[in-house]
């Protein structure tokens, strides 16, 4: 039951925001009493933390599965982007800013975990790309990895990238292409352009 509550809360927080969803809302949506929620979580902050961790682990498991499946590093990034969009398909705005405002400690914990995971994934992706000759061999891997992380987080800022101008799927597509064009070799560019053409033909 604890896991079900955390998953339902996570869905509602992503849809409606961390501030506006109350314990009463979650209880009503699940058809249970608020007392049942408090039997598993002593307060809303504890539930927010558990919900955030639930989403984080779900996404990282999905990304790890993709990384095991795809040998081409460019294809791997496109598949991760596609997966990330399915996870956030109903996201009207970025919940991370409400999380940062109302639950700063949880936000900092999550950001640290995200950086560690993404840094590991990006470094391995770049090293694989260099080995396969699709990424330039003169890249500063640590620099590129950190800039990529900053960019992925930066485009979630709705004040800089308002949804009416930058729909989420288009924004992620643009940013991924921007990132890859800066690091691919001539050989890698052929693969990248194939993915760009395929996307535009869809």
Coordinates of C-alpha atoms in Angstrom, one line a residue:
X1 CA 0.0 0.0 0.0
X2 CA 2.8 2.4 0.8
X3 CA 4.3 2.0 -2.7
X4 CA 0.8 2.5 -4.3
X5 CA 0.3 5.7 -2.3
X6 CA 3.7 7.0 -3.4
X7 CA 3.0 6.2 -7.0
X8 CA -0.4 7.8 -7.0
X9 CA 1.0 10.9 -5.2
X10 CA 3.8 11.1 -7.8
X11 CA 1.3 11.1 -10.7
X12 CA -0.8 13.9 -9.0
X13 CA 2.3 16.0 -8.1
X14 CA 3.5 15.8 -11.7
X15 CA 0.1 16.8 -13.1
X16 CA -1.0 19.4 -10.6
X17 CA 2.1 20.5 -8.7
X18 CA 3.6 19.7 -5.3
X19 CA 1.9 22.7 -3.6
X20 CA -1.6 22.3 -4.8
X21 CA -2.1 18.6 -4.2
X22 CA -3.2 17.9 -0.6
X23 CA -3.3 14.7 1.5
X24 CA -7.1 14.9 1.2
X25 CA -6.8 15.0 -2.6
X26 CA -4.6 11.9 -2.7
X27 CA -6.9 10.0 -0.3
X28 CA -10.0 10.9 -2.4
X29 CA -8.3 9.9 -5.6
X30 CA -7.4 6.5 -4.2
X31 CA -10.7 5.9 -2.4
X32 CA -8.9 5.5 1.0
X33 CA -9.0 7.5 4.2
X34 CA -6.4 10.1 5.0
X35 CA -5.7 8.1 8.1
X36 CA -4.4 5.2 5.9
X37 CA -1.9 7.6 4.3
X38 CA -0.7 8.9 7.6
X39 CA -0.2 5.2 8.7
X40 CA 2.6 5.1 6.1
X41 CA 3.8 8.7 5.9
X42 CA 4.0 10.9 9.0
X43 CA 3.5 14.1 6.9
X44 CA 3.3 15.4 3.4
X45 CA 7.1 16.2 3.2
X46 CA 7.8 12.5 3.8
X47 CA 5.3 11.5 1.1
X48 CA 6.8 14.0 -1.4
X49 CA 10.3 12.5 -0.8
X50 CA 9.0 9.0 -1.3
X51 CA 7.1 10.0 -4.5
X52 CA 10.1 11.8 -5.9
X53 CA 12.3 8.7 -5.3
X54 CA 9.7 6.5 -6.8
X55 CA 9.7 8.5 -10.1
X56 CA 13.5 8.8 -10.1
X57 CA 14.0 5.0 -9.7
X58 CA 11.4 4.2 -12.4
X59 CA 13.1 6.5 -14.9
X60 CA 16.6 5.4 -14.1
X61 CA 15.6 1.7 -14.5
X62 CA 14.1 2.5 -17.9
X63 CA 17.2 4.4 -19.0
X64 CA 19.5 1.5 -17.9
X65 CA 17.4 -0.9 -19.9
X66 CA 17.8 1.3 -23.0
X67 CA 21.6 1.6 -22.5
X68 CA 21.8 -2.2 -22.4
X69 CA 19.8 -2.6 -25.6
X70 CA 21.5 0.0 -28.0
X71 CA 25.0 -0.2 -29.2
X72 CA 25.0 3.0 -31.2
X73 CA 25.5 5.9 -28.8
X74 CA 23.5 8.4 -31.0
X75 CA 20.6 6.0 -31.2
X76 CA 20.8 5.4 -27.5
X77 CA 20.4 9.1 -26.8
X78 CA 17.4 9.3 -29.1
X79 CA 15.7 6.3 -27.4
X80 CA 16.4 7.9 -24.0
X81 CA 14.8 11.1 -25.2
X82 CA 11.8 9.2 -26.5
X83 CA 11.5 7.4 -23.1
X84 CA 11.8 10.6 -21.1
X85 CA 9.0 12.1 -23.1
X86 CA 6.6 9.2 -22.5
X87 CA 7.3 9.6 -18.7
X88 CA 6.5 13.3 -18.9
X89 CA 3.7 13.2 -21.5
X90 CA 1.1 14.9 -19.3
X91 CA 3.5 17.4 -17.8
X92 CA 2.0 20.8 -18.4
X93 CA 4.8 22.6 -16.6
X94 CA 8.0 21.6 -14.9
X95 CA 7.3 20.4 -11.4
X96 CA 10.9 20.7 -10.3
X97 CA 10.5 24.5 -9.7
X98 CA 7.6 23.9 -7.3
X99 CA 9.8 21.2 -5.7
X100 CA 12.7 23.7 -5.4
X101 CA 10.5 26.4 -3.9
X102 CA 8.5 24.4 -1.4
X103 CA 10.8 21.4 -0.7
X104 CA 14.3 22.7 -1.2
X105 CA 16.0 19.9 0.7
X106 CA 14.3 17.2 -1.4
X107 CA 15.1 19.2 -4.5
X108 CA 18.8 19.3 -3.6
X109 CA 18.8 15.6 -2.8
X110 CA 17.2 14.8 -6.2
X111 CA 19.5 17.1 -8.1
X112 CA 22.5 15.4 -6.7
X113 CA 21.2 12.0 -7.6
X114 CA 20.3 13.1 -11.1
X115 CA 23.8 14.6 -11.6
X116 CA 25.5 11.4 -10.5
X117 CA 23.4 9.2 -12.7
X118 CA 23.4 11.4 -15.7
X119 CA 27.1 12.1 -15.5
X120 CA 27.8 8.4 -15.4
X121 CA 25.5 7.8 -18.4
X122 CA 26.8 10.7 -20.5
X123 CA 30.5 9.9 -19.9
X124 CA 29.9 6.3 -20.9
X125 CA 27.9 7.4 -24.0
X126 CA 30.7 9.8 -25.0
X127 CA 33.5 7.3 -24.5
X128 CA 31.5 4.7 -26.5
X129 CA 30.9 7.3 -29.3
X130 CA 34.6 8.1 -29.5
X131 CA 35.6 4.4 -29.6
X132 CA 33.1 3.9 -32.5
X133 CA 34.3 6.9 -34.4
X134 CA 31.0 8.8 -34.3
X135 CA 32.1 11.4 -31.7
X136 CA 35.3 13.5 -31.9
X137 CA 38.3 12.1 -30.1
X138 CA 39.4 15.6 -28.9
X139 CA 36.4 16.1 -26.6
X140 CA 36.9 17.2 -23.0
X141 CA 34.5 14.4 -21.7
X142 CA 34.1 15.9 -18.2
X143 CA 33.2 19.3 -19.6
X144 CA 30.8 18.0 -22.2
X145 CA 29.0 15.8 -19.6
X146 CA 28.5 18.8 -17.2
X147 CA 27.3 21.2 -20.0
X148 CA 24.8 18.5 -21.2
X149 CA 23.5 18.1 -17.6
X150 CA 23.2 21.9 -17.2
X151 CA 21.3 22.2 -20.5
X152 CA 18.9 19.4 -19.8
X153 CA 18.0 21.1 -16.5
X154 CA 18.0 24.5 -18.0
X155 CA 15.4 23.8 -20.7
X156 CA 13.0 22.7 -17.9
X157 CA 12.8 26.4 -16.8
X158 CA 9.4 27.5 -18.0
X159 CA 10.3 31.2 -17.5
X160 CA 13.1 30.8 -20.1
X161 CA 11.3 28.3 -22.3
X162 CA 7.6 29.0 -22.0
X163 CA 5.4 26.1 -23.1
X164 CA 3.5 28.1 -25.7
X165 CA 6.7 28.8 -27.5
X166 CA 8.6 25.6 -26.8
X167 CA 6.5 22.5 -26.6
X168 CA 8.3 19.9 -24.5
X169 CA 8.9 17.3 -27.3
X170 CA 10.2 19.9 -29.7
X171 CA 12.4 21.5 -27.0
X172 CA 14.1 18.1 -26.2
X173 CA 14.5 17.3 -29.8
X174 CA 16.2 20.7 -30.5
X175 CA 18.5 20.4 -27.5
X176 CA 19.5 16.8 -28.3
X177 CA 20.4 17.8 -31.9
X178 CA 22.3 20.9 -30.6
X179 CA 24.3 18.7 -28.2
X180 CA 25.1 16.0 -30.8
X181 CA 26.1 18.5 -33.6
X182 CA 28.8 19.8 -31.3
X183 CA 30.4 16.4 -30.7
X184 CA 29.9 14.2 -33.8
X185 CA 32.5 13.3 -36.4
X186 CA 31.6 13.4 -40.2
X187 CA 30.7 9.7 -39.8
X188 CA 28.5 10.5 -36.8
X189 CA 26.8 13.3 -38.6
X190 CA 25.5 10.8 -41.2
X191 CA 23.8 8.9 -38.4
X192 CA 22.5 12.0 -36.8
X193 CA 21.0 13.4 -40.0
X194 CA 19.3 10.0 -40.5
X195 CA 17.6 10.4 -37.1
X196 CA 16.7 14.0 -37.8
X197 CA 15.2 13.1 -41.2
X198 CA 13.3 10.2 -39.8
X199 CA 11.8 12.5 -37.1
X200 CA 10.8 15.1 -39.6
X201 CA 9.2 12.5 -41.9
X202 CA 7.0 11.1 -39.0

